[in-house]
Coordinates of C-alpha atoms in Angstrom, one line a residue:
S103 CA 37.0 52.9 59.7
N104 CA 40.1 50.7 60.2
L105 CA 38.3 47.9 58.2
A106 CA 37.5 50.2 55.4
K107 CA 41.1 51.2 55.1
N108 CA 42.0 47.4 54.4
L109 CA 39.3 46.9 51.4
K110 CA 40.5 46.2 47.9
V111 CA 38.8 48.2 45.0
K112 CA 36.8 46.2 42.6
I113 CA 35.2 47.8 39.6
N114 CA 32.0 46.0 39.1
S115 CA 29.3 48.6 38.4
T116 CA 29.6 52.3 37.7
M117 CA 32.8 54.3 38.3
V118 CA 33.0 58.2 38.0
D119 CA 36.3 59.7 37.3
V120 CA 36.2 63.6 37.6
S121 CA 39.1 65.8 36.6
T122 CA 38.9 69.4 36.2
T123 CA 40.9 72.1 34.5
E124 CA 40.1 75.8 34.2
Q125 CA 36.8 76.4 32.4
T126 CA 36.7 72.5 31.6
Y127 CA 34.7 69.8 33.3
V128 CA 35.1 66.2 32.1
E129 CA 33.0 63.2 33.5
S130 CA 33.5 59.8 32.2
V131 CA 31.2 56.9 33.2
I132 CA 31.6 53.2 32.7
E133 CA 28.3 51.8 32.4
T134 CA 29.3 48.2 31.8
E135 CA 30.2 46.0 34.9
V136 CA 34.0 45.3 34.7
D137 CA 34.7 42.3 36.7
T138 CA 38.3 43.0 37.7
V139 CA 40.2 44.0 40.8
L140 CA 42.5 47.1 40.2
E141 CA 46.0 46.6 41.2
G142 CA 48.0 49.6 42.5
V143 CA 45.2 51.0 44.8
E144 CA 46.1 52.5 48.0
I145 CA 43.6 53.0 50.9
K146 CA 44.3 56.4 52.4
D147 CA 41.6 56.9 54.9
G148 CA 38.3 55.5 56.1
W149 CA 35.5 56.8 58.2
V150 CA 32.0 55.9 59.4
D151 CA 28.7 57.9 58.8
Q152 CA 27.0 57.1 62.0
E153 CA 23.8 58.4 60.8
K154 CA 23.7 56.4 57.6
R155 CA 25.6 53.5 59.3
V156 CA 27.7 53.5 56.2
H157 CA 31.6 52.9 55.9
Y158 CA 33.6 54.9 53.4
S159 CA 37.2 54.5 52.1
L160 CA 39.2 56.9 50.3
A161 CA 41.0 54.8 47.5
V162 CA 43.9 56.2 45.5
V163 CA 44.6 54.6 42.2
K164 CA 48.0 54.3 40.7
R165 CA 47.1 54.9 37.3
S166 CA 50.1 53.1 35.4
L167 CA 49.9 49.9 37.5
A168 CA 46.1 49.5 37.2
A169 CA 46.0 50.4 33.6
S170 CA 48.9 47.8 33.0
T171 CA 47.1 45.1 34.5
I172 CA 44.0 45.6 32.5
Q173 CA 45.8 46.1 29.4
D174 CA 47.4 42.6 29.7
K175 CA 43.9 41.1 30.0
V176 CA 43.0 43.1 26.8
S177 CA 46.0 41.9 25.0
K178 CA 45.2 38.3 25.9
I179 CA 41.5 38.4 25.0
E180 CA 42.5 40.3 21.6
S181 CA 44.9 37.3 20.9
V182 CA 42.2 34.7 21.7
L183 CA 39.7 36.6 19.5
K184 CA 42.3 37.0 16.6
R185 CA 42.9 33.2 16.8
N186 CA 39.2 32.5 16.8
L187 CA 38.7 34.7 13.7
N188 CA 41.7 33.3 11.9
E189 CA 41.0 29.6 12.6
G190 CA 37.3 30.1 11.8
T191 CA 38.1 31.6 8.5
E192 CA 40.6 28.8 7.7
A193 CA 38.0 26.2 8.5
E194 CA 35.4 28.1 6.5
N195 CA 37.7 28.1 3.5
R196 CA 38.2 24.4 3.9
V197 CA 34.3 23.9 4.1
E198 CA 34.6 22.5 7.7
V199 CA 31.4 24.1 8.7
I200 CA 31.1 22.8 12.3
N201 CA 34.8 23.6 12.9
A202 CA 34.2 27.1 11.6
L203 CA 31.1 27.7 13.7
S204 CA 32.8 26.5 16.7
H205 CA 35.6 29.3 16.4
Y206 CA 33.3 31.9 15.4
L207 CA 30.8 31.2 18.2
S208 CA 33.7 31.0 20.8
G209 CA 34.8 34.4 19.6
Y210 CA 31.3 35.7 19.6
Q211 CA 30.8 34.8 23.3
K212 CA 34.3 36.2 24.4
A213 CA 34.2 39.7 22.4
P214 CA 31.7 41.2 24.7
T215 CA 34.3 41.2 27.6
L216 CA 36.7 43.4 25.8
T217 CA 34.7 46.5 25.5
P218 CA 34.3 47.3 29.3
L219 CA 37.9 46.5 29.8
K220 CA 39.0 49.0 27.2
S221 CA 36.6 51.6 28.8
A222 CA 38.1 51.0 32.1
I223 CA 41.7 51.7 30.7
H224 CA 40.1 55.0 29.3
V225 CA 38.7 55.9 32.7
I226 CA 42.0 55.2 34.4
T227 CA 44.3 56.8 31.9
G228 CA 42.1 59.2 30.4
S229 CA 43.4 58.1 27.0
R230 CA 41.7 56.4 23.9
E231 CA 44.6 55.1 22.5
N232 CA 44.8 51.3 22.0
S233 CA 47.6 48.9 21.4
G234 CA 47.7 49.6 17.7
S235 CA 45.8 46.3 16.8
Q236 CA 42.4 46.5 15.1
D237 CA 39.4 45.8 17.2
I238 CA 37.5 42.5 16.5
S239 CA 34.1 43.0 17.6
E240 CA 31.1 40.8 18.5
G241 CA 29.5 41.9 15.3
E242 CA 32.3 40.6 13.2
F243 CA 31.8 37.0 14.6
E244 CA 27.9 37.4 14.4
S245 CA 28.4 38.5 10.6
R246 CA 30.5 35.2 10.0
I247 CA 28.1 33.0 11.7
K248 CA 25.0 34.2 10.0
G249 CA 27.0 34.0 6.6
I250 CA 27.5 30.2 7.1
V251 CA 23.8 29.7 8.4
H252 CA 22.4 31.6 5.5
N253 CA 24.5 29.8 2.9
L254 CA 24.5 26.3 4.2
N255 CA 21.7 24.4 2.1
L256 CA 20.3 21.2 0.9
A257 CA 19.1 20.5 -2.8
T258 CA 17.8 17.2 -4.5
V259 CA 20.2 15.7 -7.0
S260 CA 18.3 12.7 -8.2
G261 CA 15.3 10.3 -7.5
D262 CA 12.6 13.0 -7.4
R263 CA 9.4 12.6 -9.4
Q264 CA 9.6 8.8 -9.7
I265 CA 6.5 6.8 -10.4
V266 CA 5.8 3.7 -8.3
K267 CA 3.7 0.6 -9.5
N268 CA 4.5 -1.9 -6.7
Q269 CA 4.6 -2.0 -3.0
K270 CA 8.3 -2.8 -2.7
G271 CA 9.3 0.7 -2.9
V272 CA 10.9 3.3 -5.1
A273 CA 13.1 2.0 -7.8
K274 CA 15.9 4.5 -7.5
P275 CA 17.5 6.0 -4.3
L276 CA 16.7 9.5 -3.2
V277 CA 19.9 11.5 -3.5
A278 CA 20.4 14.9 -2.1
K279 CA 23.4 17.3 -1.5
V280 CA 24.6 19.4 1.4
Y281 CA 26.4 22.5 0.1
L282 CA 27.8 26.0 1.2
L283 CA 27.0 28.6 -1.3
K284 CA 30.2 30.8 -1.8
E285 CA 30.4 33.4 -4.5
G286 CA 27.4 31.7 -6.4
N287 CA 29.0 28.3 -6.4
Q288 CA 27.6 25.3 -4.5
T289 CA 30.5 24.0 -2.4
P290 CA 30.0 20.4 -1.1
V291 CA 29.9 20.0 2.6
S292 CA 31.0 16.8 4.3
N293 CA 30.1 15.2 7.7
I294 CA 26.8 17.0 8.0
P295 CA 24.0 14.6 9.3
V296 CA 20.6 14.9 7.8
L297 CA 17.2 13.2 8.5
F298 CA 14.9 11.8 5.9
N299 CA 11.0 11.7 6.8
Y300 CA 7.7 11.2 5.3
E301 CA 5.8 14.4 5.1
I302 CA 3.0 12.8 3.0
G303 CA 2.5 9.0 3.0
Q304 CA 4.1 6.2 4.8
G305 CA 6.9 3.8 4.2
E306 CA 10.1 2.1 5.3
L307 CA 13.3 4.1 4.6
E308 CA 16.8 4.7 6.1
K309 CA 16.2 7.9 8.0
K310 CA 19.7 9.2 9.4
K311 CA 22.5 9.8 6.8
T312 CA 25.6 11.8 6.9
S313 CA 27.1 13.7 3.9
G314 CA 30.1 12.4 2.2
S315 CA 33.3 14.2 0.8
D316 CA 31.0 15.1 -2.2
G317 CA 28.2 16.5 0.2
I318 CA 26.1 13.4 -1.1
V319 CA 23.4 12.0 1.0
Q320 CA 21.0 9.3 -0.2
T321 CA 18.4 6.9 1.1
T322 CA 16.4 3.9 -0.1
I323 CA 12.8 3.3 0.3
H324 CA 12.4 -0.4 1.1
R325 CA 8.7 -0.5 1.2
I326 CA 5.6 1.7 0.8
S327 CA 3.0 1.1 3.3
S328 CA 0.3 3.8 2.5
Y329 CA -1.6 4.0 -0.7
E330 CA -4.3 6.6 0.5
D331 CA -2.3 9.6 -1.1
S332 CA -1.3 9.2 -4.7
N333 CA 1.5 11.7 -4.2
H334 CA 3.9 11.0 -1.6
V335 CA 6.4 13.7 -0.3
I336 CA 9.7 12.9 1.5
E337 CA 11.7 15.8 3.1
V338 CA 15.4 15.6 3.9
K339 CA 16.6 18.3 6.5
L340 CA 19.6 19.1 8.5
D341 CA 19.9 17.3 11.7
Y342 CA 19.6 20.4 13.9
S343 CA 19.6 18.6 17.2
W344 CA 22.9 17.1 16.4
I345 CA 24.4 20.4 15.1
R346 CA 23.0 22.2 18.1
S347 CA 24.6 19.7 20.5
N348 CA 28.1 20.6 19.4
F349 CA 27.9 24.1 21.2
N350 CA 27.3 25.5 24.4
G351 CA 25.5 28.7 25.5
D352 CA 22.0 30.1 25.3
V353 CA 23.0 32.5 22.7
V354 CA 23.7 29.8 20.3
E355 CA 20.1 28.9 19.8
K356 CA 19.4 32.5 18.5
L357 CA 22.0 32.2 16.0
L358 CA 21.7 28.8 14.6
S359 CA 17.9 28.3 14.7
P360 CA 17.5 29.2 10.9
L361 CA 19.1 25.9 10.2
K362 CA 15.9 24.2 11.4
N363 CA 14.3 25.3 8.3
K364 CA 17.0 24.2 5.8
R365 CA 15.5 21.1 3.8
A366 CA 14.6 19.8 0.4
A367 CA 11.7 17.6 -0.7
F368 CA 11.4 14.4 -3.0
N369 CA 8.0 13.6 -4.6
Y370 CA 6.8 10.3 -6.0
I371 CA 3.6 9.4 -7.7
V372 CA 1.9 6.0 -6.6
Q373 CA 0.3 4.4 -9.5
T374 CA 0.1 0.9 -8.0
P375 CA -3.2 -0.7 -9.3
K376 CA -5.9 -1.0 -6.7
L377 CA -8.9 -3.3 -6.7
A378 CA -12.1 -1.4 -7.5
S379 CA -14.1 -0.3 -4.5
N380 CA -16.9 -2.5 -5.5
K381 CA -14.9 -5.7 -4.9
S382 CA -16.0 -7.5 -1.8
Q383 CA -13.7 -8.1 1.1
A384 CA -14.1 -11.9 0.7
W385 CA -13.0 -11.5 -3.2
R386 CA -9.9 -9.5 -1.8
E387 CA -9.0 -12.0 0.8
S388 CA -9.4 -14.8 -1.7
I389 CA -7.3 -13.5 -4.5
T390 CA -4.6 -12.5 -1.8
D391 CA -4.7 -16.1 -0.5
L392 CA -4.4 -17.6 -4.0
S393 CA -1.3 -15.2 -4.7
N394 CA 0.3 -16.2 -1.4
Q395 CA -0.1 -20.0 -2.4
L396 CA 1.6 -19.1 -5.7
I397 CA 4.6 -17.3 -4.4
S398 CA 5.1 -19.7 -1.3
N399 CA 7.8 -21.8 -2.9
I400 CA 10.0 -19.0 -4.4
P401 CA 13.3 -18.9 -2.7
A402 CA 13.9 -16.0 -0.5
G403 CA 16.9 -13.6 -0.9
K404 CA 16.1 -13.3 -4.7
N405 CA 14.3 -10.6 -6.8
P406 CA 12.8 -12.7 -9.7
F407 CA 10.7 -11.4 -12.6
L408 CA 7.1 -12.7 -12.6
G409 CA 4.5 -12.4 -15.1
V410 CA 0.7 -13.4 -15.2
M411 CA -0.7 -15.1 -18.3
L412 CA -4.6 -14.8 -19.0
F413 CA -6.6 -17.6 -17.3
K414 CA -8.9 -19.8 -19.3
D415 CA -12.6 -20.5 -18.6
L416 CA -12.6 -24.4 -18.3
R417 CA -16.1 -24.7 -19.5
Y418 CA -15.2 -23.2 -23.0
D419 CA -11.4 -23.8 -22.9
R420 CA -10.5 -20.4 -23.9
V421 CA -9.9 -16.7 -22.6
T422 CA -13.0 -14.7 -22.0
P423 CA -13.4 -10.9 -21.0
F424 CA -13.6 -12.1 -17.4
S425 CA -10.3 -13.7 -17.8
R426 CA -8.8 -10.1 -18.3
V427 CA -10.8 -9.1 -15.0
L428 CA -9.3 -11.8 -13.1
N429 CA -5.9 -11.2 -14.6
E430 CA -5.8 -7.6 -13.5
D431 CA -7.0 -8.3 -10.0
I432 CA -4.3 -11.1 -9.5
K433 CA -1.5 -8.5 -10.8
T434 CA -2.9 -5.9 -8.5
I435 CA -2.2 -8.3 -5.5
L436 CA 0.9 -9.7 -6.6
A437 CA 2.3 -6.1 -7.2
R438 CA 2.3 -5.8 -3.4
A439 CA 4.6 -8.7 -2.7
E440 CA 8.1 -7.9 -1.6
D441 CA 11.2 -8.9 -3.7
L442 CA 9.2 -9.7 -6.8
K443 CA 9.3 -7.8 -10.1
L444 CA 6.0 -7.9 -11.8
K445 CA 6.3 -7.6 -15.5
E446 CA 3.9 -6.4 -18.1
L447 CA 3.8 -8.9 -20.9
K448 CA 4.4 -8.4 -24.6
I449 CA 2.7 -11.0 -26.5
N450 CA 2.8 -12.1 -30.2
G451 CA -0.2 -13.8 -31.6
G452 CA 0.0 -17.6 -31.2
Q453 CA 2.6 -17.9 -28.6
Q454 CA 2.4 -20.4 -25.9
P455 CA 2.9 -19.5 -22.2
E456 CA 6.4 -20.8 -22.0
E457 CA 7.4 -19.0 -25.2
I458 CA 5.9 -15.7 -23.8
A459 CA 7.7 -16.2 -20.6
K460 CA 11.2 -16.6 -22.3
A461 CA 10.5 -13.7 -24.8
N462 CA 9.7 -11.5 -21.7
G463 CA 12.6 -12.6 -19.6
L464 CA 10.6 -14.1 -16.8
D465 CA 11.9 -16.3 -14.1
Y466 CA 8.3 -17.5 -13.3
Y467 CA 5.0 -17.2 -14.7
V468 CA 1.4 -17.9 -13.5
V469 CA -1.0 -19.8 -15.5
G470 CA -4.4 -20.9 -14.5
S471 CA -8.2 -21.5 -15.2
Y472 CA -11.5 -21.0 -13.6
R473 CA -14.8 -22.6 -13.6
M474 CA -18.1 -21.3 -12.7
E475 CA -19.9 -24.0 -10.6
R476 CA -23.4 -23.7 -9.0
T477 CA -21.8 -23.1 -5.5
G478 CA -19.3 -20.4 -6.9
L479 CA -16.2 -19.7 -8.9
E480 CA -13.3 -22.1 -8.6
I481 CA -9.9 -20.7 -9.7
R482 CA -6.8 -22.9 -10.1
A483 CA -3.4 -21.6 -10.7
R484 CA 0.2 -22.8 -11.1
L485 CA 3.4 -21.1 -10.9
I486 CA 6.1 -22.4 -13.4
N487 CA 9.7 -22.0 -13.3
T488 CA 10.5 -20.8 -17.0
E489 CA 14.1 -22.4 -16.9
T490 CA 13.1 -25.9 -15.9
K491 CA 9.6 -25.9 -17.0
T492 CA 8.5 -27.5 -13.6
I493 CA 5.6 -26.4 -11.5
Q494 CA 7.1 -24.4 -8.6
S495 CA 3.8 -24.1 -6.7
S496 CA -0.1 -24.2 -7.2
G497 CA -3.0 -22.4 -5.7
N498 CA -6.8 -22.9 -5.7
K499 CA -9.7 -21.1 -4.4
R500 CA -13.4 -21.3 -4.5
I501 CA -15.4 -18.1 -4.0
E502 CA -19.1 -18.0 -3.4
R503 CA -21.4 -16.6 -6.0
K504 CA -22.5 -13.8 -3.5
E505 CA -19.0 -12.7 -3.2
L506 CA -18.6 -11.9 -6.8
N507 CA -19.1 -8.2 -8.1
P508 CA -22.5 -8.3 -9.9
E509 CA -20.8 -6.9 -13.2
D510 CA -18.2 -9.6 -13.1
L511 CA -20.8 -12.4 -12.5
A512 CA -22.9 -11.0 -15.3
L513 CA -20.0 -11.0 -17.4
I514 CA -19.3 -14.8 -16.6
D515 CA -22.9 -16.0 -17.1
T516 CA -23.7 -14.0 -20.3
M517 CA -20.6 -15.2 -22.0
A518 CA -21.6 -18.8 -21.9
K519 CA -23.9 -18.4 -25.1
D520 CA -21.0 -16.8 -27.0
F521 CA -18.5 -19.5 -26.5
K522 CA -20.5 -22.6 -26.4
S523 CA -19.9 -23.0 -30.1
A524 CA -16.1 -22.5 -29.8
Q525 CA -15.1 -25.7 -28.0
K526 CA -11.8 -27.0 -29.2
K527 CA -9.5 -30.0 -28.4
K528 CA -7.8 -29.5 -25.0
S529 CA -3.9 -29.9 -24.8
Y530 CA -2.5 -32.5 -22.4
Q531 CA -1.7 -30.0 -19.8
E532 CA -5.2 -28.6 -19.9
Q533 CA -6.8 -32.1 -19.5
L534 CA -4.3 -32.8 -16.7
E535 CA -5.2 -29.7 -14.8
K536 CA -9.0 -30.5 -15.4
L537 CA -8.5 -33.9 -13.8
V538 CA -6.6 -32.5 -10.7
A539 CA -9.2 -30.0 -10.4
A540 CA -12.0 -32.5 -10.6
K541 CA -14.3 -32.8 -7.6
P542 CA -17.9 -34.7 -7.4
S543 CA -20.4 -31.8 -6.6
K544 CA -22.2 -34.1 -4.1
S545 CA -20.0 -37.0 -2.9
S546 CA -21.4 -39.4 -0.4
F547 CA -18.2 -40.3 1.5
K548 CA -14.5 -38.8 2.2
V549 CA -11.2 -39.8 1.1
E550 CA -7.8 -38.6 2.7
T551 CA -4.1 -38.6 1.3
W552 CA -1.0 -37.6 2.7
T553 CA 2.7 -38.1 3.2
D554 CA 5.0 -38.2 6.4
K555 CA 6.2 -34.7 5.5
K556 CA 5.5 -31.7 3.0
D557 CA 9.2 -31.2 1.9
Y558 CA 11.7 -33.8 0.3
E559 CA 15.0 -33.8 -1.2
I560 CA 15.9 -35.9 -4.2
N561 CA 17.0 -39.4 -3.1
E562 CA 15.0 -39.1 0.2
K563 CA 12.6 -41.9 1.1
I564 CA 9.0 -41.3 0.9
V565 CA 5.7 -43.2 1.7
F566 CA 2.2 -42.1 0.4
Y567 CA -0.9 -42.8 2.6
V568 CA -4.7 -43.1 1.7
K569 CA -7.8 -43.9 3.6
S570 CA -11.5 -43.9 2.5
D571 CA -14.3 -43.9 4.9
K572 CA -16.4 -46.3 2.5
N573 CA -15.4 -49.4 0.7
G574 CA -14.3 -48.6 -2.9
Y575 CA -11.8 -48.9 -5.7
L576 CA -8.9 -46.6 -5.6
T577 CA -6.7 -45.1 -8.2
M578 CA -3.9 -43.0 -6.9
L579 CA -1.9 -40.7 -9.1
D580 CA 1.4 -38.9 -8.6
V581 CA 1.7 -35.9 -10.8
G582 CA 5.3 -34.9 -11.2
P583 CA 6.6 -31.3 -11.5
K584 CA 6.8 -31.5 -15.3
G585 CA 3.4 -33.1 -15.6
D586 CA 4.3 -36.7 -16.1
I587 CA 2.0 -39.1 -14.2
T588 CA 2.7 -42.2 -12.2
V589 CA -0.1 -44.4 -11.2
I590 CA 1.2 -45.7 -7.8
F591 CA -1.9 -47.6 -6.9
P592 CA -2.8 -50.1 -8.3
N593 CA 0.4 -51.5 -9.3
K594 CA 2.3 -54.7 -10.1
F595 CA 2.7 -55.6 -6.5
H596 CA -1.0 -54.8 -5.5
R597 CA -3.0 -55.2 -8.6
D598 CA -6.4 -55.4 -6.9
N599 CA -7.4 -51.7 -6.2
F600 CA -10.1 -52.6 -3.8
V601 CA -9.8 -50.7 -0.4
R602 CA -11.8 -51.2 2.9
A603 CA -13.4 -48.5 4.8
G604 CA -11.4 -47.0 7.6
V605 CA -8.2 -48.8 6.6
T606 CA -5.0 -46.8 6.0
Y607 CA -3.1 -48.1 2.9
Q608 CA 0.4 -47.2 2.5
V609 CA 2.5 -47.2 -0.8
P610 CA 4.9 -48.9 -1.0
S611 CA 3.6 -51.3 1.5
P612 CA 6.2 -53.1 3.7
N613 CA 5.6 -56.3 1.9
Y614 CA 6.5 -54.8 -1.6
G615 CA 10.0 -55.6 -0.6
F616 CA 11.5 -52.2 -1.7
E617 CA 11.2 -48.4 -0.8
F618 CA 10.4 -45.2 -3.0
D619 CA 13.2 -42.8 -3.6
V620 CA 12.2 -39.3 -4.5
Q621 CA 13.5 -38.9 -8.1
G622 CA 12.9 -35.4 -9.0
P623 CA 12.9 -33.1 -10.7
A624 CA 12.8 -30.3 -8.2
G625 CA 9.3 -28.5 -7.9
L626 CA 6.0 -29.2 -6.7
E627 CA 4.6 -32.7 -6.9
R628 CA 0.9 -33.4 -6.6
I629 CA -0.9 -36.4 -5.4
K630 CA -4.7 -37.2 -6.6
A631 CA -6.3 -40.1 -5.2
I632 CA -9.7 -41.1 -6.7
V633 CA -12.2 -43.7 -5.1
T634 CA -15.2 -45.0 -6.9
L635 CA -17.9 -47.0 -5.2
N636 CA -18.3 -49.3 -8.2
K637 CA -15.5 -51.1 -10.0
V638 CA -14.8 -48.7 -12.8
S639 CA -11.9 -49.0 -15.2
L640 CA -10.5 -45.5 -15.3
L641 CA -7.3 -46.6 -17.2
K642 CA -5.9 -49.4 -19.2
L643 CA -3.0 -50.2 -17.1
D644 CA 0.3 -51.7 -18.0
L645 CA 1.9 -52.9 -14.8
D646 CA 4.6 -55.1 -16.3
K647 CA 7.2 -52.4 -15.2
G648 CA 5.8 -52.0 -11.8
F649 CA 3.8 -48.9 -12.2
H650 CA 1.9 -47.4 -15.1
S651 CA 3.0 -44.0 -16.4
V652 CA 1.5 -41.5 -18.5
Q653 CA 4.0 -39.2 -20.4
R654 CA 3.4 -35.6 -21.5
E655 CA 4.0 -34.4 -24.9
T656 CA 3.2 -37.8 -26.4
T657 CA 0.4 -38.9 -28.6
R658 CA -0.3 -41.8 -26.2
G659 CA -0.1 -39.6 -23.2
S660 CA -2.6 -37.1 -24.5
R661 CA -5.1 -39.8 -25.4
T662 CA -4.8 -41.6 -21.9
I663 CA -5.3 -38.2 -20.1
Q664 CA -8.2 -37.3 -22.1
A665 CA -9.7 -40.9 -21.6
L666 CA -9.1 -40.7 -17.9
S667 CA -10.8 -37.2 -17.6
T668 CA -13.8 -38.4 -19.5
Q669 CA -14.1 -41.6 -17.4
V670 CA -14.2 -39.5 -14.3
D671 CA -16.7 -37.1 -15.5
S672 CA -19.0 -40.2 -16.5
V673 CA -19.2 -41.4 -12.8
E674 CA -22.2 -40.1 -10.8
S675 CA -21.1 -37.6 -8.4
T676 CA -22.5 -39.5 -5.4
A677 CA -20.5 -42.6 -6.5
W678 CA -16.9 -41.1 -6.1
A679 CA -14.8 -39.0 -3.9
E680 CA -11.3 -37.6 -4.2
A681 CA -8.5 -36.3 -2.1
Y682 CA -5.6 -34.1 -3.1
S683 CA -2.3 -33.2 -1.5
E684 CA 1.1 -31.7 -2.5
I685 CA 4.8 -32.2 -1.7
F686 CA 7.6 -29.9 -2.5
I687 CA 10.8 -31.5 -3.9
F688 CA 14.3 -29.8 -3.4
R689 CA 17.6 -30.6 -5.2
K690 CA 19.8 -32.4 -2.9
G691 CA 21.6 -29.9 -0.4
E692 CA 19.5 -26.9 -1.7
R693 CA 16.6 -26.9 0.8
Y694 CA 15.2 -23.4 1.9
I695 CA 12.3 -22.2 4.0
R696 CA 9.1 -22.1 2.0
G697 CA 6.4 -19.6 2.7
S698 CA 8.6 -16.7 3.9
R699 CA 7.1 -14.4 1.2
K700 CA 3.7 -13.1 2.3
I701 CA 1.3 -10.5 0.9
P702 CA -0.7 -8.7 3.4
I703 CA -4.5 -8.4 3.1
I704 CA -5.6 -4.9 2.3
E705 CA -8.8 -4.0 4.0
I706 CA -11.7 -2.1 2.2
P707 CA -11.3 1.5 2.8
E708 CA -14.1 3.4 4.8
K709 CA -14.4 5.7 1.7
P710 CA -13.9 4.1 -1.8
K711 CA -10.9 5.2 -3.5
D712 CA -10.8 5.6 -7.4
M713 CA -8.3 3.2 -9.1
I714 CA -4.9 5.0 -9.6
G715 CA -3.3 3.5 -12.7
T716 CA -3.8 0.2 -14.2
F717 CA -1.6 -2.4 -15.8
G718 CA -2.0 -2.4 -19.6
N719 CA -4.3 -5.0 -21.1
E720 CA -2.5 -7.7 -22.8
Q721 CA -3.6 -9.0 -26.3
D722 CA -5.5 -12.2 -26.5
K723 CA -3.2 -14.6 -27.9
N724 CA -6.2 -16.7 -29.1

């Protein structure tokens, strides 16, 4: 009993205070736990119930002192709640959403402690009077929080509903706005992180962004990697995880969780042309490889405009219906290249390729030809620098007949009758390309030609090498980037063009007494070596100046190249062989890494997909 007399009184569950007057009975009960120790309590007596083994104490409360202590706590909490409400309101007026939520949530979590304390005062004093200040309830803070959560939204600004025609990505950025709806107006909200993600489709984009002072967030799609769906959807949503991480307490999740669903969506339509499903995988791979050869020498870090001219059938020296099929397939593949802008060409009748390129503002353009042989289709192409008129790169590919689409093959074969009577005189460049592409159908031996390296700068030293595995007579041509030809063997210093089997010859030879310097212009230089088993005069050579040359865009040059091509055609296929190699010439000090651009090979889908969009058909300029 003495121990019970020394206990302090703590109100922590239910306290019943009973006071009676005549004909009146009043009972007040505090149902909520009050975590406080009453000051001014005096323990008057204590006793033990031996049967129940319970200690009892009689506590007498000094009402004024106990009430004063609790009232001090109430005043402090009310002051904090008032500050939370005022600072939250000010932050909300400044549209500082996270700051406002922080104050409101703090008040929301403190407010529940106020009610039981005020109830305790009422029990102790018997009075319901307060200090005169207006109660700030938990509900007031909850209402403010829900107001912000409800009115905080996202909306698209620009970049929606774009049409995509290449693999690089969407032309315009995707722009959205984070705003707080206040009195019907969209007030921008800054410093709110958002997440951009693909909902339908796949691609590379900048995912995490933070709103600026104008509430704007934007991202850029750098590359599209999925073409299975024609309509891609990208959603932008509030970064809820980041917002949630700013606040503590389990109750926060209940109030803020609606922010998870605040989002806006961008749609874009994919109209990148696709190879028809009836094209073989070998055809796809061949056209992709040809395209990669063509773009390999374009400097990285630029976004040049590129156009594709209609290829000619070398058998008839003109554009055919198959030319358009080939043109569309090449453009379909080139459209997937990164950092290239493929342009549809506007052609006026009679324009030459270089005129078309200038009129359409092209940096480079592709020209080429094809020829159906017994073994398959041979395609040759060149990438021309519009400004310098030089060959930037070349590509060639032979595709077996069995890999051609039956409709395309029939188109090639049936067109032969229609164009046999349409032969016309070939230009210098056309004769040159025919010569460069020339190969015997059944050669009985092999020739090789090479240089020390594949890349040179102007004024660097260069040596050409050639070897034949049979005795024969060598004519070695160096075709410059603009199409001019230098016959580097035979020459003034080695007039006899006989070469022995298995012997490697170099030009210039050490006994020439001089070295070759690369002269330029910059671009692709091609070497063609032709060896005949019999002594055949392919060219009438003028070696007085050291090396015979053939100039393009001259009457003599055109006659010479035509005669040379005719002579090569006249040699029996088993009696000659050829070799071909390339070097690339850079301007001095302007070397860059070639081959950095690469178009991936797209596998045939399991289920054929209909072609989505096509490039327009150009007019036949013939």
